[in-house]
mmCIF file of C-alpha atoms in Angstrom:
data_model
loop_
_atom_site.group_PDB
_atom_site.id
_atom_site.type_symbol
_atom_site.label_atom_id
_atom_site.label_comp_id
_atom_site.label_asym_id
_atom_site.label_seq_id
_atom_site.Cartn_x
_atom_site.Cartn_y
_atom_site.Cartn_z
ATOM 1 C CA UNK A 1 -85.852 80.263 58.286
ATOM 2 C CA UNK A 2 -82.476 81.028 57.072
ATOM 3 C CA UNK A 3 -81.316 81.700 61.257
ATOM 4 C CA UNK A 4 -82.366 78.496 61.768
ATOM 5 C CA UNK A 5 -79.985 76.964 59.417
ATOM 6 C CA UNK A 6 -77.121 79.398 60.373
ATOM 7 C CA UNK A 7 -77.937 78.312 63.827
ATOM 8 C CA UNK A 8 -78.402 74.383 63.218
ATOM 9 C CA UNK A 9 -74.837 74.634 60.993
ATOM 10 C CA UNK A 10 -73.082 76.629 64.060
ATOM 11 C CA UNK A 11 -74.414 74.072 66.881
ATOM 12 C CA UNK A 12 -73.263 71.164 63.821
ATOM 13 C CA UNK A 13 -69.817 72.506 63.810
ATOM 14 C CA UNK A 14 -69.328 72.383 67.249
ATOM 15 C CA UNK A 15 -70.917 68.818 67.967
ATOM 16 C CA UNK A 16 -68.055 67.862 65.302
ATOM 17 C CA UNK A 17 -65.378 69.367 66.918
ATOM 18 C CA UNK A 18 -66.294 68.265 70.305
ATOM 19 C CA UNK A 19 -66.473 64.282 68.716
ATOM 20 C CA UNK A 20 -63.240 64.774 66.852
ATOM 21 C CA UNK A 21 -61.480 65.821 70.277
ATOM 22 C CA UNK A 22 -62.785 63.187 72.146
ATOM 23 C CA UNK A 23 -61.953 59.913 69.868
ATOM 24 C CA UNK A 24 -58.697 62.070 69.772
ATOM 25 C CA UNK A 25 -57.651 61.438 72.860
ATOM 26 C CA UNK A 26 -57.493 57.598 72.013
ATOM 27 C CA UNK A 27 -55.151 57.861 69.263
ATOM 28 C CA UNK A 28 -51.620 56.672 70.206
ATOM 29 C CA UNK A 29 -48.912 57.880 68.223
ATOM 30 C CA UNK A 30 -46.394 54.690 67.507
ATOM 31 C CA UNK A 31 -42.899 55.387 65.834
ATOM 32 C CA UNK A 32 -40.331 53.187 65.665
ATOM 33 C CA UNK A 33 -36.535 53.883 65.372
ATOM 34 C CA UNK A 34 -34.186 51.982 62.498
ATOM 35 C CA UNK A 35 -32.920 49.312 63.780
ATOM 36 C CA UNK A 36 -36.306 48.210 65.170
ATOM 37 C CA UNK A 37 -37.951 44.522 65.303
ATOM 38 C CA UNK A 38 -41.588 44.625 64.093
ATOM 39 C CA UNK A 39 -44.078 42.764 63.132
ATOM 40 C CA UNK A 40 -46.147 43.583 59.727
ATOM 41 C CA UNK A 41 -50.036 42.923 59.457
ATOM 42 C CA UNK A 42 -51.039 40.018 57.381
ATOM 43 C CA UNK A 43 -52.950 42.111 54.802
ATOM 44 C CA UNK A 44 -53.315 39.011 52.242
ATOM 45 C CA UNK A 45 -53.506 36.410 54.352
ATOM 46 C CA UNK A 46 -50.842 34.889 52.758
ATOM 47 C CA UNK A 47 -49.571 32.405 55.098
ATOM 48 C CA UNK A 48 -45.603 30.961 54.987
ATOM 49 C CA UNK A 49 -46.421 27.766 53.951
ATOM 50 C CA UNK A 50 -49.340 26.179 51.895
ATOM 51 C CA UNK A 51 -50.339 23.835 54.810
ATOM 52 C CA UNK A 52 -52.266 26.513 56.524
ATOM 53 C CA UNK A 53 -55.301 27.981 55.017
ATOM 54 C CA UNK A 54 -58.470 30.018 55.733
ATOM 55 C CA UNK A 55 -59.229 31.282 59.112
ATOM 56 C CA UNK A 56 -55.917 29.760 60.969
ATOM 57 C CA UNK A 57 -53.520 32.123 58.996
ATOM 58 C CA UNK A 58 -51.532 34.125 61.052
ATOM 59 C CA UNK A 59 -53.241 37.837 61.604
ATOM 60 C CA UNK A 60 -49.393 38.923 61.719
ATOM 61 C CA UNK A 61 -46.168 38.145 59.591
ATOM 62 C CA UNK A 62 -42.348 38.402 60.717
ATOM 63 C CA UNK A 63 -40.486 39.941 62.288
ATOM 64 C CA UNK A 64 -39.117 42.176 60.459
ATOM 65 C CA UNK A 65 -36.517 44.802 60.652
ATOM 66 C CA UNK A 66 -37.303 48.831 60.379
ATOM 67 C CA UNK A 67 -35.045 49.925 57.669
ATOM 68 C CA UNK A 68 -35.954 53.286 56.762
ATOM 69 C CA UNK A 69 -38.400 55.946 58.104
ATOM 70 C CA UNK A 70 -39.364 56.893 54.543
ATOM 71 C CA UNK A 71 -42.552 59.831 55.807
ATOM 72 C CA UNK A 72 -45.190 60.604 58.420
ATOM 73 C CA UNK A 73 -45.817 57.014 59.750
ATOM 74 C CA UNK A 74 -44.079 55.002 56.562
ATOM 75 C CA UNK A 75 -41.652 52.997 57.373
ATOM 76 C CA UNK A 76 -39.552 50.942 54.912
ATOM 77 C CA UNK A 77 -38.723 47.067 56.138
ATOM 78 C CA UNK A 78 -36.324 44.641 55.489
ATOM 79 C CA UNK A 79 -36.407 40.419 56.444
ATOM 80 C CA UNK A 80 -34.348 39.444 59.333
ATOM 81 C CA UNK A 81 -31.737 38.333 56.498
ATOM 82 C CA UNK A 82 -31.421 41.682 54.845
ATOM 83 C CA UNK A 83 -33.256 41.450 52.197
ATOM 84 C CA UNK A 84 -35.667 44.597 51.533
ATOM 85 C CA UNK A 85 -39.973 44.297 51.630
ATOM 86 C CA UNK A 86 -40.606 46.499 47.740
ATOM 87 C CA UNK A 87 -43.077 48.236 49.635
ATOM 88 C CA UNK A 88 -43.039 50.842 52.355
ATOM 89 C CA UNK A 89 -46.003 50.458 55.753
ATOM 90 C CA UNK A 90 -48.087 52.376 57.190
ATOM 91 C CA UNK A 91 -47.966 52.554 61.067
ATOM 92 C CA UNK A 92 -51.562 51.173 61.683
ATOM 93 C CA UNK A 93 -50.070 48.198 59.880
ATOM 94 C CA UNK A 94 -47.162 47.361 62.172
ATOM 95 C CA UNK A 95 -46.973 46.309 65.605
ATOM 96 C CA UNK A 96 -43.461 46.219 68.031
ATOM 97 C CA UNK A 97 -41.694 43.115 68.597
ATOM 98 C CA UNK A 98 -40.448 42.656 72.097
ATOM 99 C CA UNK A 99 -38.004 39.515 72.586
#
């Protein structure tokens, strides 16, 4: 009995690995450089002005300028009139701008 669960843990182990590798290959790294125009994900759905509501918020707020790369993937944004965002983003949360 106890093979069988070395065995059944080995083949586990391996099915992992071989899942983790393939939704790997999907992952795209995105950086950004200071300087930077981005947009930043609407996580409240907190929309500019009171007028629109519910389901017709925008999905994305901005842009924004990349002020600071504070980590791995954290960057640190400021409003286009220089005024810094309190908190830092992650990269899953921000998208490019391209004007």
């Amino acid at each position: 009995m106890d093979k069988k669960r070395i065995k059944a843990i080995e083949h586990q182990k391996v099915y992992h690995a071989k899942l983790k590798s393939a939704f790997g290959k999907k992952i795209k790294a995105k950086e950004f450089k200071v300087g930077d125009l981005v947009f930043k994900e609407n996580l409240n759905k907190t929309a500019a002005n009171d007028e629109i509501k519910g389901k017709f918020e925008p999905n994305w707020l901005g842009p924004y300028v990349v002020v600071d790369a504070t980590g791995l993937g954290a960057y640190q944004l400021s409003y286009m009139d220089g005024k810094e965002e309190p908190k830092t983003f992650n990269t899953i949360h921000i998208k490019g701008f391209y004007a």
